[in-house]
Coordinates of C-alpha atoms and ligand atoms in Angstrom, one line a residue:
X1 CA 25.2 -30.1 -3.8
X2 CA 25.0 -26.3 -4.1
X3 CA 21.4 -25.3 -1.8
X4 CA 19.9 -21.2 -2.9
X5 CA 17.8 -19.5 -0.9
X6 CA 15.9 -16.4 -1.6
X7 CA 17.8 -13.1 -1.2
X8 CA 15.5 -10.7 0.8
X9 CA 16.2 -6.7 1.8
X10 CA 20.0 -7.7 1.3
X11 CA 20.2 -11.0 3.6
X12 CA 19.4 -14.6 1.9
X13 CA 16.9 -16.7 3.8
X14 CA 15.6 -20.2 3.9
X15 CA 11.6 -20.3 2.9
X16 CA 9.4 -21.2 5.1
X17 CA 8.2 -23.7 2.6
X18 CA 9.6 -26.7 3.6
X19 CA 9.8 -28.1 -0.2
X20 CA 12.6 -27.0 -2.3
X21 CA 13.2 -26.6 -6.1
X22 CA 15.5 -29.7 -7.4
X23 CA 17.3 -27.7 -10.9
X24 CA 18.2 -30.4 -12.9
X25 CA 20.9 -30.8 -15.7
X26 CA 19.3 -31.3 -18.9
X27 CA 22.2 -33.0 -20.6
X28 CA 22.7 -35.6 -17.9
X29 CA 19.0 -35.3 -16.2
X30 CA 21.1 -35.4 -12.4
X31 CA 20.1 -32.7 -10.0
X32 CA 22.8 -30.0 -9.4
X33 CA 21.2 -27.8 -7.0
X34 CA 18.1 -26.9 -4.8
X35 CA 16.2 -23.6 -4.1
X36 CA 14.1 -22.8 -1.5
X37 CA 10.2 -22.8 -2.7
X38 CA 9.4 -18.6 -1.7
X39 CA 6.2 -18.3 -0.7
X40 CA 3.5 -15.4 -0.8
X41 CA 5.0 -14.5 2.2
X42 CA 8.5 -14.1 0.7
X43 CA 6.9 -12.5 -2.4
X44 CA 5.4 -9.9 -0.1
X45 CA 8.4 -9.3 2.0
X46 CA 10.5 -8.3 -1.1
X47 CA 8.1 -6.1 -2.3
X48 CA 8.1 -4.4 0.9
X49 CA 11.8 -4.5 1.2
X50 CA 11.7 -2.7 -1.8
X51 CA 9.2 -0.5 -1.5
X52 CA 11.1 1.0 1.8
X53 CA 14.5 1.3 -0.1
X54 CA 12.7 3.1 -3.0
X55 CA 13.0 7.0 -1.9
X56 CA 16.2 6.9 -0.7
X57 CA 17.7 5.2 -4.4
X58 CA 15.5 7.6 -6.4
X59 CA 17.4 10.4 -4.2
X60 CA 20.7 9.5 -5.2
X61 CA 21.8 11.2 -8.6
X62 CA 21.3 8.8 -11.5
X63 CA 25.3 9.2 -12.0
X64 CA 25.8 7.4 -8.9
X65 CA 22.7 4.4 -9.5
X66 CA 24.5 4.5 -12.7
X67 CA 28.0 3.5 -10.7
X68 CA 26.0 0.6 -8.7
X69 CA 25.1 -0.6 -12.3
X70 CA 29.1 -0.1 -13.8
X71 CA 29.7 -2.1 -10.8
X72 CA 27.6 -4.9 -11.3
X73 CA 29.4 -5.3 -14.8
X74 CA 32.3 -5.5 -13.1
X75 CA 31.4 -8.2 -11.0
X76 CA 30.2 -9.9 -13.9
X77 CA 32.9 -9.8 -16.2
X78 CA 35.0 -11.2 -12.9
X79 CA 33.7 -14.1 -12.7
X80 CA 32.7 -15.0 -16.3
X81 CA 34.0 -18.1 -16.8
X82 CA 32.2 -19.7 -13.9
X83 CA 28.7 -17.9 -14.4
X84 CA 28.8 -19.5 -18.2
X85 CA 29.5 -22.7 -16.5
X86 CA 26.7 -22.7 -14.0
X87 CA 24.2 -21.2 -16.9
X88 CA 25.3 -24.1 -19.6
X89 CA 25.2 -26.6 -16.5
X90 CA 21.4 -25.5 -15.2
X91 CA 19.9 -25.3 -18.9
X92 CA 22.0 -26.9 -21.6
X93 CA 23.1 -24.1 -23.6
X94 CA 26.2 -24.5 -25.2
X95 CA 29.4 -23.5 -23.5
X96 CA 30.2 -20.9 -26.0
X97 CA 27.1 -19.4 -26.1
X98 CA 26.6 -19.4 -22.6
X99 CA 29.4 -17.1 -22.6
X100 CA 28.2 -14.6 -24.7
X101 CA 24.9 -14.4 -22.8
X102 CA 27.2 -13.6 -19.5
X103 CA 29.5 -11.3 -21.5
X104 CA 26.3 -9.5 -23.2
X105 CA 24.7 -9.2 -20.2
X106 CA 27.2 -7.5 -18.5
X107 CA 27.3 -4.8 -21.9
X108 CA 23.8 -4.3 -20.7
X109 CA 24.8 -3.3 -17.4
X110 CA 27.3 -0.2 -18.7
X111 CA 24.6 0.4 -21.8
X112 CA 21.9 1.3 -19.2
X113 CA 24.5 2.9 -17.0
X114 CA 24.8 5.2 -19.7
X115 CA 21.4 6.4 -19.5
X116 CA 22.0 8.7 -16.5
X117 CA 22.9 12.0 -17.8
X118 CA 20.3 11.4 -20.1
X119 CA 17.3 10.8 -18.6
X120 CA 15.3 14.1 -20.4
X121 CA 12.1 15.7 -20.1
X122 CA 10.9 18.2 -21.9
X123 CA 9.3 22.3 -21.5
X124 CA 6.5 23.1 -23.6
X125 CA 5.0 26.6 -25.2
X126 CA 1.9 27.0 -23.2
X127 CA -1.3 29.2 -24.6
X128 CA -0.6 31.3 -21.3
X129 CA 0.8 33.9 -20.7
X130 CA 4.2 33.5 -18.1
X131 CA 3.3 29.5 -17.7
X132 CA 5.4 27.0 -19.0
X133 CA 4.5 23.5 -19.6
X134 CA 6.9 20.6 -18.2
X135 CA 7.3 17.4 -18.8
X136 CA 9.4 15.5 -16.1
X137 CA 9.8 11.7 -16.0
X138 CA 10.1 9.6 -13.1
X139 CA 10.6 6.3 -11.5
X140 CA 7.7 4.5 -10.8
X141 CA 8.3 2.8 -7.9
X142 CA 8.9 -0.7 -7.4
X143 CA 9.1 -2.7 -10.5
X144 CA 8.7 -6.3 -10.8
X145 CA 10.7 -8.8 -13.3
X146 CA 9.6 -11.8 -14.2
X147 CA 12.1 -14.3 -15.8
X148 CA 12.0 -17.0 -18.6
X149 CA 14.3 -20.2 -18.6
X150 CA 15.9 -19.4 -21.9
X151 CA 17.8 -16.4 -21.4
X152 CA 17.7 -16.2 -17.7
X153 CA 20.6 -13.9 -17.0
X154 CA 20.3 -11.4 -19.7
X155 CA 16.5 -11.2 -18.7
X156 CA 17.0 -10.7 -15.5
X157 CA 19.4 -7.9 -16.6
X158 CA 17.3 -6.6 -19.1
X159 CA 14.6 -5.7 -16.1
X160 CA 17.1 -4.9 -13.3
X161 CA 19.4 -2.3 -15.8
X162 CA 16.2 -0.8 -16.9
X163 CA 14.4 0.0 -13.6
X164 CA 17.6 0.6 -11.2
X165 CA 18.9 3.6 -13.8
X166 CA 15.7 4.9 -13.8
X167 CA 15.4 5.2 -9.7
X168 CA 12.7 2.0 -9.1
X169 CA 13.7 -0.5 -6.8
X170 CA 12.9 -4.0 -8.1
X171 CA 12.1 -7.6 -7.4
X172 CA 13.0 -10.6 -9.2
X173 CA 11.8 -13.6 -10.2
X174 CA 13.6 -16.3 -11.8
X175 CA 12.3 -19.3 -13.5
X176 CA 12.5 -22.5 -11.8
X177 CA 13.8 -24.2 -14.5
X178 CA 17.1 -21.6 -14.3
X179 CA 17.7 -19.8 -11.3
X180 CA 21.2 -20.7 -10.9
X181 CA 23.4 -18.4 -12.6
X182 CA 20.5 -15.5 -11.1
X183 CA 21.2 -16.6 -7.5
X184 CA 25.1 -16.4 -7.8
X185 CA 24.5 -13.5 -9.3
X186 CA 22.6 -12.5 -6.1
X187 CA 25.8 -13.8 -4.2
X188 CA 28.3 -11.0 -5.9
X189 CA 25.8 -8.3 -5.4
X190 CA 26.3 -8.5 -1.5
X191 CA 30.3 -7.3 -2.9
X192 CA 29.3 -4.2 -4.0
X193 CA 27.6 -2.2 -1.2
X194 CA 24.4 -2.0 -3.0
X195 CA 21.7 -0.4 0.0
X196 CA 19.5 -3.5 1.0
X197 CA 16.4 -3.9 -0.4
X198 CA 17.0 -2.1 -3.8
X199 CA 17.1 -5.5 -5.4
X200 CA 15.5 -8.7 -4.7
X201 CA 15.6 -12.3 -6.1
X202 CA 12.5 -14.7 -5.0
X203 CA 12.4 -18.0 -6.5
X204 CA 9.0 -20.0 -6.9
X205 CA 5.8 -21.3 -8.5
X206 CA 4.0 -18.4 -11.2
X207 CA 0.7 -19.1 -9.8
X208 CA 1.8 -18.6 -6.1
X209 CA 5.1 -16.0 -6.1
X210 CA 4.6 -14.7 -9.2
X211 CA 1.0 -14.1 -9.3
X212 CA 1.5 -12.2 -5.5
X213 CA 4.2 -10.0 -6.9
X214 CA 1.6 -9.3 -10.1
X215 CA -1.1 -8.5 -7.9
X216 CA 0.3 -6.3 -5.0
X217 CA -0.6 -2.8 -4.8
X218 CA 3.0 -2.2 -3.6
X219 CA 3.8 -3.3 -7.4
X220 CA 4.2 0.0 -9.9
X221 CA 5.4 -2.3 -13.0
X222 CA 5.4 -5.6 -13.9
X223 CA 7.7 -6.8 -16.8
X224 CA 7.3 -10.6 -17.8
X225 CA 9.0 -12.2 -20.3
X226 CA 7.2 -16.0 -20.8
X227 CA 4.4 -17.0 -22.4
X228 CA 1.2 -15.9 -24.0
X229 CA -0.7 -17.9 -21.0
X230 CA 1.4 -16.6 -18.5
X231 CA 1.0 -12.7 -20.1
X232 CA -2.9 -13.5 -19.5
X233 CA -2.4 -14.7 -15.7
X234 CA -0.1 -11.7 -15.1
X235 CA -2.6 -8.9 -17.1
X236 CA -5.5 -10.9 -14.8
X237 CA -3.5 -10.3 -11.5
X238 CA -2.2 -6.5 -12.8
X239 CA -6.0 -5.4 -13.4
X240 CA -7.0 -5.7 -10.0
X241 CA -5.0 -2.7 -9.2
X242 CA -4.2 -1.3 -12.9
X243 CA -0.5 -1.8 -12.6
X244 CA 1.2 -1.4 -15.8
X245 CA 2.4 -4.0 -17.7
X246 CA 5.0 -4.9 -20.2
X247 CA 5.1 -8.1 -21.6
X248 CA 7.4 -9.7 -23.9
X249 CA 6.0 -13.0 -25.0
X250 CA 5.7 -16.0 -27.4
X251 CA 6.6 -15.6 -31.2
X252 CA 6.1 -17.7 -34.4
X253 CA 8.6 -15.5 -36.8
X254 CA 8.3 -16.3 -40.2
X255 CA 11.2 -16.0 -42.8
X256 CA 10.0 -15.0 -46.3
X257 CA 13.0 -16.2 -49.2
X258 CA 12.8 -14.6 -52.2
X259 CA 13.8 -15.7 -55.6
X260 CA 16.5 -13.3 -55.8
X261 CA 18.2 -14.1 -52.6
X262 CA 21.5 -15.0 -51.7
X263 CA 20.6 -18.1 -51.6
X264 CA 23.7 -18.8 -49.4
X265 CA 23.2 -16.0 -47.0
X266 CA 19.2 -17.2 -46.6
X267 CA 20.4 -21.0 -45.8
X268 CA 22.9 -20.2 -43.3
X269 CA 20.7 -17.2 -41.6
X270 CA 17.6 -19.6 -41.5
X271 CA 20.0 -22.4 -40.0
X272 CA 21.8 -20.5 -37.4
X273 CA 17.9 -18.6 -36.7
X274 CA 17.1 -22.0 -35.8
X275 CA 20.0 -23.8 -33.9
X276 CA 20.8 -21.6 -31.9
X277 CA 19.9 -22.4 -27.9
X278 CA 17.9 -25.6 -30.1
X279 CA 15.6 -22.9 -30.9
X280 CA 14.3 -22.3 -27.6
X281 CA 14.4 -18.8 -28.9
X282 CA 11.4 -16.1 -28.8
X283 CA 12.7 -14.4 -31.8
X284 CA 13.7 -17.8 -33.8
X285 CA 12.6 -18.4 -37.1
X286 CA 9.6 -21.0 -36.6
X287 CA 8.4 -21.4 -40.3
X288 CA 10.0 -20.5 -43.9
X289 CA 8.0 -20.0 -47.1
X290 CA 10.4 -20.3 -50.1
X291 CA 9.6 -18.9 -53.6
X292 CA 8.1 -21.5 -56.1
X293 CA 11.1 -21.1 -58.5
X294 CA 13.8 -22.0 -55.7
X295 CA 12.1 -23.9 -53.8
X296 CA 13.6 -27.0 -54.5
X297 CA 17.2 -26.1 -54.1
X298 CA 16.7 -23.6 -51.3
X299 CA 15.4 -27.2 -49.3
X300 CA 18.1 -29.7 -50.7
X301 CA 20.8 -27.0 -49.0
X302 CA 18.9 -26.1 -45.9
X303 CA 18.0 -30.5 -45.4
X304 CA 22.1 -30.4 -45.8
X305 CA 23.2 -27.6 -43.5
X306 CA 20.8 -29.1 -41.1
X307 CA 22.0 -32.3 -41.2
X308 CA 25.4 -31.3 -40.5
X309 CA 24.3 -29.7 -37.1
X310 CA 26.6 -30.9 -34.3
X311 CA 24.7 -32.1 -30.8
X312 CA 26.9 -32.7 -27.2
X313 CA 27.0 -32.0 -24.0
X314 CA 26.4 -28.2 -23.6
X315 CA 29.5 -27.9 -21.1
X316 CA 32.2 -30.4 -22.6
X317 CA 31.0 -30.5 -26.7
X318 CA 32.9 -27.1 -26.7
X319 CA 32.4 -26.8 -30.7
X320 CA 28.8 -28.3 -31.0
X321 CA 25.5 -26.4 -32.7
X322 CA 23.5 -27.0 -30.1
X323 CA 22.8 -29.6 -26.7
X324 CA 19.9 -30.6 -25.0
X325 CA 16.2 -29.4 -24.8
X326 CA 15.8 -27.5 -21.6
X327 CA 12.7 -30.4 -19.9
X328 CA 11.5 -33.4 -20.8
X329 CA 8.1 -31.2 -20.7
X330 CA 10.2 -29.1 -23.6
X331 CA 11.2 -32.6 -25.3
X332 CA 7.4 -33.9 -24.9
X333 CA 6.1 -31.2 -26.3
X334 CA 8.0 -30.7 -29.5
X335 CA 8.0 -34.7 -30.0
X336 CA 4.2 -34.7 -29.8
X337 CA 4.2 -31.7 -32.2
X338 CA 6.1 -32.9 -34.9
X339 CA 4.2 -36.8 -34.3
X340 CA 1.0 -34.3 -34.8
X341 CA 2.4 -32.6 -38.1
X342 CA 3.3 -36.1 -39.5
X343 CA -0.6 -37.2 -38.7
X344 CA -1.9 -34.3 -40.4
X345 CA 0.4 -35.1 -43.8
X346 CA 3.8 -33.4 -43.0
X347 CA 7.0 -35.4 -44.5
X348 CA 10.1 -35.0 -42.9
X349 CA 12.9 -34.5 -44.3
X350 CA 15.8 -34.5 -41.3
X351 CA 15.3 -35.0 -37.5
X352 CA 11.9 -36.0 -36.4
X353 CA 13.5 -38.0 -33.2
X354 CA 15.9 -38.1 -30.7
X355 CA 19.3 -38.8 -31.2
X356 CA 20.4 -42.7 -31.1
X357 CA 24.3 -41.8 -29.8
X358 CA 22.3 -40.1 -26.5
X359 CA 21.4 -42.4 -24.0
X360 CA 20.0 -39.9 -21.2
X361 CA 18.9 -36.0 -21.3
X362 CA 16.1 -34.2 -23.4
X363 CA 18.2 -34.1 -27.1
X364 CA 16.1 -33.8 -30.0
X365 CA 17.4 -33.6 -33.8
X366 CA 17.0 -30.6 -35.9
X367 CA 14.3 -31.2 -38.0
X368 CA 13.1 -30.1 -41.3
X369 CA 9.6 -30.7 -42.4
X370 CA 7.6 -30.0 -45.9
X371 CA 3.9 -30.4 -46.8
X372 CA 2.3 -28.6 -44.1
X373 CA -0.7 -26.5 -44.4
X374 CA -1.0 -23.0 -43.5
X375 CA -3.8 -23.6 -40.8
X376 CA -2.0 -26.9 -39.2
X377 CA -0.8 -26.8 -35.5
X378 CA 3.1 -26.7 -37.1
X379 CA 2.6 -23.7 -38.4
X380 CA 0.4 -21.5 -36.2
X381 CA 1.7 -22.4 -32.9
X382 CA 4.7 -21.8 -30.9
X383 CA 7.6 -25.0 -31.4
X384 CA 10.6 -23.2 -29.6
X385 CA 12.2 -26.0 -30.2
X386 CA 14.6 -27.4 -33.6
X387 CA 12.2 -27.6 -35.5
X388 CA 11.9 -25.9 -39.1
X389 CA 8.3 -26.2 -41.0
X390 CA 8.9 -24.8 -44.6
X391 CA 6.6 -23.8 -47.3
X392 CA 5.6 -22.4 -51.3
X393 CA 4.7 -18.8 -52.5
X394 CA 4.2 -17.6 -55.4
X395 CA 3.8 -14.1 -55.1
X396 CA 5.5 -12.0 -52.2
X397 CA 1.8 -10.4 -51.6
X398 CA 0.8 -14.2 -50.9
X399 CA 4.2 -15.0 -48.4
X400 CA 3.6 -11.6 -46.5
X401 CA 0.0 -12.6 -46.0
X402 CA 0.8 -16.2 -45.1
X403 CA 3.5 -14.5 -42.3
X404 CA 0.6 -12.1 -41.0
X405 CA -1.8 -15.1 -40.9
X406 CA -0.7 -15.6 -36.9
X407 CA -1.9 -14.4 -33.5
X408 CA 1.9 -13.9 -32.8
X409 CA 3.7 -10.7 -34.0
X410 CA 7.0 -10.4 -32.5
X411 CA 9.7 -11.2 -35.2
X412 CA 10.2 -11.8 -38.8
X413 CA 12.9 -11.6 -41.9
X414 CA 13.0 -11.0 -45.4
X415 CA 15.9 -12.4 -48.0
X416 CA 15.8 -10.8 -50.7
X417 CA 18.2 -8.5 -52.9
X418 CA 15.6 -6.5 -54.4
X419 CA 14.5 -3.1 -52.9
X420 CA 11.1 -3.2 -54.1
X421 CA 10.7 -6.5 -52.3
X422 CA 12.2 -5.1 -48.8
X423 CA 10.4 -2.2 -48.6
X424 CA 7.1 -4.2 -49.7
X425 CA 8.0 -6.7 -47.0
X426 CA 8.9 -4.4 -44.1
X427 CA 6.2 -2.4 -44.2
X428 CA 3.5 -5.0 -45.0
X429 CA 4.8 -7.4 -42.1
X430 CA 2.8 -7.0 -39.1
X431 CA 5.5 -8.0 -36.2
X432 CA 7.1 -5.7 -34.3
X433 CA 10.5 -6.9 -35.7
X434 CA 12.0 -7.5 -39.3
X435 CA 15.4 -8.9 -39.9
X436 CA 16.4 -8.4 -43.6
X437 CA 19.6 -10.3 -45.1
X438 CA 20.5 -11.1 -41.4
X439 CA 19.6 -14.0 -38.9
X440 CA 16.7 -12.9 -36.3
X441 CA 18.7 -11.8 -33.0
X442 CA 18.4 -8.3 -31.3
X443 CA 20.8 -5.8 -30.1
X444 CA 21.0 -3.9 -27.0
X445 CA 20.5 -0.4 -28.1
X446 CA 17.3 -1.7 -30.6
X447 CA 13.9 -2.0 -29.2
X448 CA 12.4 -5.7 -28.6
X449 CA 8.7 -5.3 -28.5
X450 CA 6.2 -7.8 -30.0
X451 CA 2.7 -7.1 -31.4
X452 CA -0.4 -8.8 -31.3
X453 CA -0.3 -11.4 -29.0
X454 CA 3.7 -11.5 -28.3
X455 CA 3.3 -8.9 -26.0
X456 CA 2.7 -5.1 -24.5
X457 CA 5.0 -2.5 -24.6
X458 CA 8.9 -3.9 -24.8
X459 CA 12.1 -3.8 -24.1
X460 CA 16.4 -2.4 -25.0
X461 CA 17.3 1.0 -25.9
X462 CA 16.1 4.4 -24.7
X463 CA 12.7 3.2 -25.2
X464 CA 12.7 0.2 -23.1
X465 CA 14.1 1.9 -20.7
X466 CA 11.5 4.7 -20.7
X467 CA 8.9 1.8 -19.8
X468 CA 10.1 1.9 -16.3
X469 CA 9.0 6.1 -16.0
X470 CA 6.4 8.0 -15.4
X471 CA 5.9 11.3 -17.1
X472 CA 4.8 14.0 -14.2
X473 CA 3.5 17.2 -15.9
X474 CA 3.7 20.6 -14.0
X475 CA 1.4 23.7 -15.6
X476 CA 4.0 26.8 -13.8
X477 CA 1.8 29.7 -13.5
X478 CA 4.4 33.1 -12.7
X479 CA 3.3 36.6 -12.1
Ligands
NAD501 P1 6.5 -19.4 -18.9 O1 5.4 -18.6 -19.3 O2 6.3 -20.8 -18.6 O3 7.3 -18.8 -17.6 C1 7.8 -17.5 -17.6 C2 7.8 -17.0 -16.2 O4 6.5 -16.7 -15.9 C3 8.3 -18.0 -15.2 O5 9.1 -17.3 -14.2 C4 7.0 -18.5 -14.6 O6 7.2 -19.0 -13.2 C5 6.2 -17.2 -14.6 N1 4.8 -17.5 -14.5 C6 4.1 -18.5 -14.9 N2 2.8 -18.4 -14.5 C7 2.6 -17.2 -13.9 C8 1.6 -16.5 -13.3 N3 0.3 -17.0 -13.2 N4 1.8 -15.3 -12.7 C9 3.1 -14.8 -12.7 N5 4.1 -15.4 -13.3 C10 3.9 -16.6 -13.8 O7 7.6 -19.3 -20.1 P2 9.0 -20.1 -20.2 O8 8.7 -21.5 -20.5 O9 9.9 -19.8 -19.0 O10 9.7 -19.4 -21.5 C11 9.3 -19.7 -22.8 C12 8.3 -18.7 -23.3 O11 8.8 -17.4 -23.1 C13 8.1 -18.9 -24.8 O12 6.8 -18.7 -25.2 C14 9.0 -17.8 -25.4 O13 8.6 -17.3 -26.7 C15 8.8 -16.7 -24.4 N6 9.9 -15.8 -24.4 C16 9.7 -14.5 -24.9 C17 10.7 -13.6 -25.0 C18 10.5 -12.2 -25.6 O14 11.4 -11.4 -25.5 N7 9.4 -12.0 -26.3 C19 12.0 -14.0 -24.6 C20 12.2 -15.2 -24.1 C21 11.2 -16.1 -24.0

């Protein structure tokens, strides 16, 4: 069995923990690997590792970080076949889309590399005479990344891309759910003559690793992408020394289908929202509310398109919808939430168990459920799981109220083939992302930023890669 250990200023050492991480597969619940547990100590020693490669990468011209980055794509895009595997094997997502998460994240490598020639401040009239005014952004430092279970590679990428174009050096840390694919990742980096230290991947607890990177005074960014509880630990830990944060966090994106939808479009966009990775997805839709005068159809086709979902194994069912639930924590937790819906009134009309033909993993059915009230649990918090409440409106005034009713504001849709109603909806949703005619899923070049309570700042394009810059201004007085 495959044993990780932490990779440290370019050399990858055993913790001194003597307890490791067991990753399991979720499909077959066997263990496939261990990780050493880092410790405080290792947190600190990456940070420092860091924090002395920093000048020297910040020196190089962006063109040439950029190369590092074009590299790393490379390496990537070499070994894609295996990285899918070991992602599908550590977390159940299926084989196919497992690959595109690899492929993708290696886009993400070349998109940021093509930040370099233009990074760009800006001069500014000043109310003096012979002084102009400039702007001039720069790295911050040392940035750390946080990492989720769900999309742990492109994560990972997501913070490293940003913050190595823009001159920081950075640490990682993976989830312990998923650090696999990370750590090999870690493996073909030693290929490509990146300086030690400029990146760093330390594996262990949030409350212990994570919580020392958060708090550090060697730490000039933190970036987490997890949940609302784990935003609060990490804005706790930040304010001791006011590091900036950016926090991308829990959603509960509501899909709003209008009478005159395509109805066909709205089914198989909600369906797909929700399937994908079993809808362990931030940006998934979590609830639907249905006009009054389609209500009843727009159901009876999304009950059948759900039922025809296909579960497997994530590596071998090649062709299925979706696999296993990542935990049995993710498996209890949905199960006791759609056991609490029922309790409270909710019907269901597909799903609402686990699979009969499964005799082992965390599978759980996609499920559709009616007759739940705006203020229940179902609808206010966070599923992430298959799990599809859907309810009435009569007026669209009424569904964009019901959407905004939520501490969560990261995504959202619209179906509709009215303009009125788009622009209405757009501009009257309060999330910091609105799909319209089109399943909920970001692109590279966008910006991926919740509101409210899903988060601070955010992430992808020029702007999430500004997050990772200071702006140093310089008043130049000439005679
Ligand atoms: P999680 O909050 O349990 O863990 C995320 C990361 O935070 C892990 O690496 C964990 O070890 C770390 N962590 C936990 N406590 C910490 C602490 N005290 N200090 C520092 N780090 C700590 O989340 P998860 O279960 O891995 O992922 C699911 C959640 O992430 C969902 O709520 C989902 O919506 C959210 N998510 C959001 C986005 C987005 O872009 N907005 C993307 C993916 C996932």
């Amino acid at each position: 069995m495959k044993h990780y250990k932490q990779y440290i200023n370019g050399q990858f050492i055993d913790s001194k923990a003597t307890s490791v991480i067991e990753i399991l597969n979720p499909c077959t619940e066997q263990v496939i690997s261990t990780i050493s547990t880092g410790t405080v100590e290792d947190a600190n020693n990456a940070l420092e590792a860091a924090q002395a490669a920093q000048p020297a990468w910040e020196a190089l011209p962006a063109i040439q970080r950029a190369a590092f980055l074009h590299k790393m794509a490379d390496v990537i895009r070499a070994n894609r076949v295996f990285l899918a595997e070991t992602l599908s094997k550590e977390q159940a997502k299926v084989i196919g889309l497992a690959q595109v998460e690899i492929d993708v994240t290696a886009d993400y490598f070349d998109y940021n590399a093509g930040w370099a020639r233009r990074i760009e401040g800006e001069i500014i009239q000043s109310d003096r005479e012979k002084e102009h005014i400039y702007l001039h952004k720069v790295p911050i430092g040392v940035a750390v990344g946080i990492c989720p279970w769900n999309f742990p590679f492109f994560v990972m990428a997501r913070k490293v891309a940003a913050s190595l174009i823009t001159g920081n050096t950075c640490v990682i840390k993976p989830s312990s759910e998923a650090p696999n694919t990370i750590m090999e990742f870690a493996d073909f980096i030693q290929t490509i003559g990146l300086p030690n230290g400029v990146l760093n991947f330390v594996c262990g607890a949030g409350r212990t690793v994570g919580n020392a990177l958060s708090k550090s005074p060697i730490t000039g960014i933190i970036s987490l992408t997890g949940s609302v509880g784990a935003g609060q630990k990490v804005i706790t830990a930040a304010a001791e020394n006011i590091t900036k944060v950016s926090l991308e966090l829990g959603g509960k994106a509501p899909a709003i289908v209008c009478a005159d939808a395509n109805m066909e479009l709205a089914v198989n966009s909600v369906v797909s929202s929700k399937v994908i990775f079993s809808g362990q997805v931030c940006n998934c839709a979590e609830r639907v509310y249905v006009e009054d005068s389609i209500y009843d159809e727009f159901v009876d086709k999304l009950t059948k398109k759900m039922s025809q979902v296909t579960i497997e194994d994530a590596l071998t069912g090649v062709n299925a919808d979706m696999s296993s639930l990542v935990s049995k924590d993710q498996l209890d937790k949905i199960s006791e939430m759609v056991e609490f819906a029922k309790k409270e009134g909710a019907e269901v009309l597909v799903g609402g168990k686990r699979p009969e033909k499964f005799d082992r993993g965390y599978f759980y059915e996609p499920t559709i459920l009616t007759n739940c009230s705006q203020d229940s649990r179902i609808i206010q918090e966070e599923v992430f799981g298959p799990v599809l409440p859907v309810m009435k409106f009569n007026t669209l005034d009424e569904a964009i109220a019901m959407s905004n009713d939520t501490e969560f504001g990261l995504t959202s849709s619209i179906f509709s083939e009215n303009f009125n109603n788009i622009m209405k909806a757009t501009n009257g949703l309060h999330f910091g992302e609105t799909y319209v005619n089109r399943e909920h899923f970001e692109a590279i070049q966008g910006f991926h930023a919740g509101w409210k309570k899903s988060g601070v700042g955010g992430a992808d394009g020029k702007h999430g890669m500004e997050e990772y810059l200071h702006t140093r201004v310089v008043y130049a007085k000439y005679y």
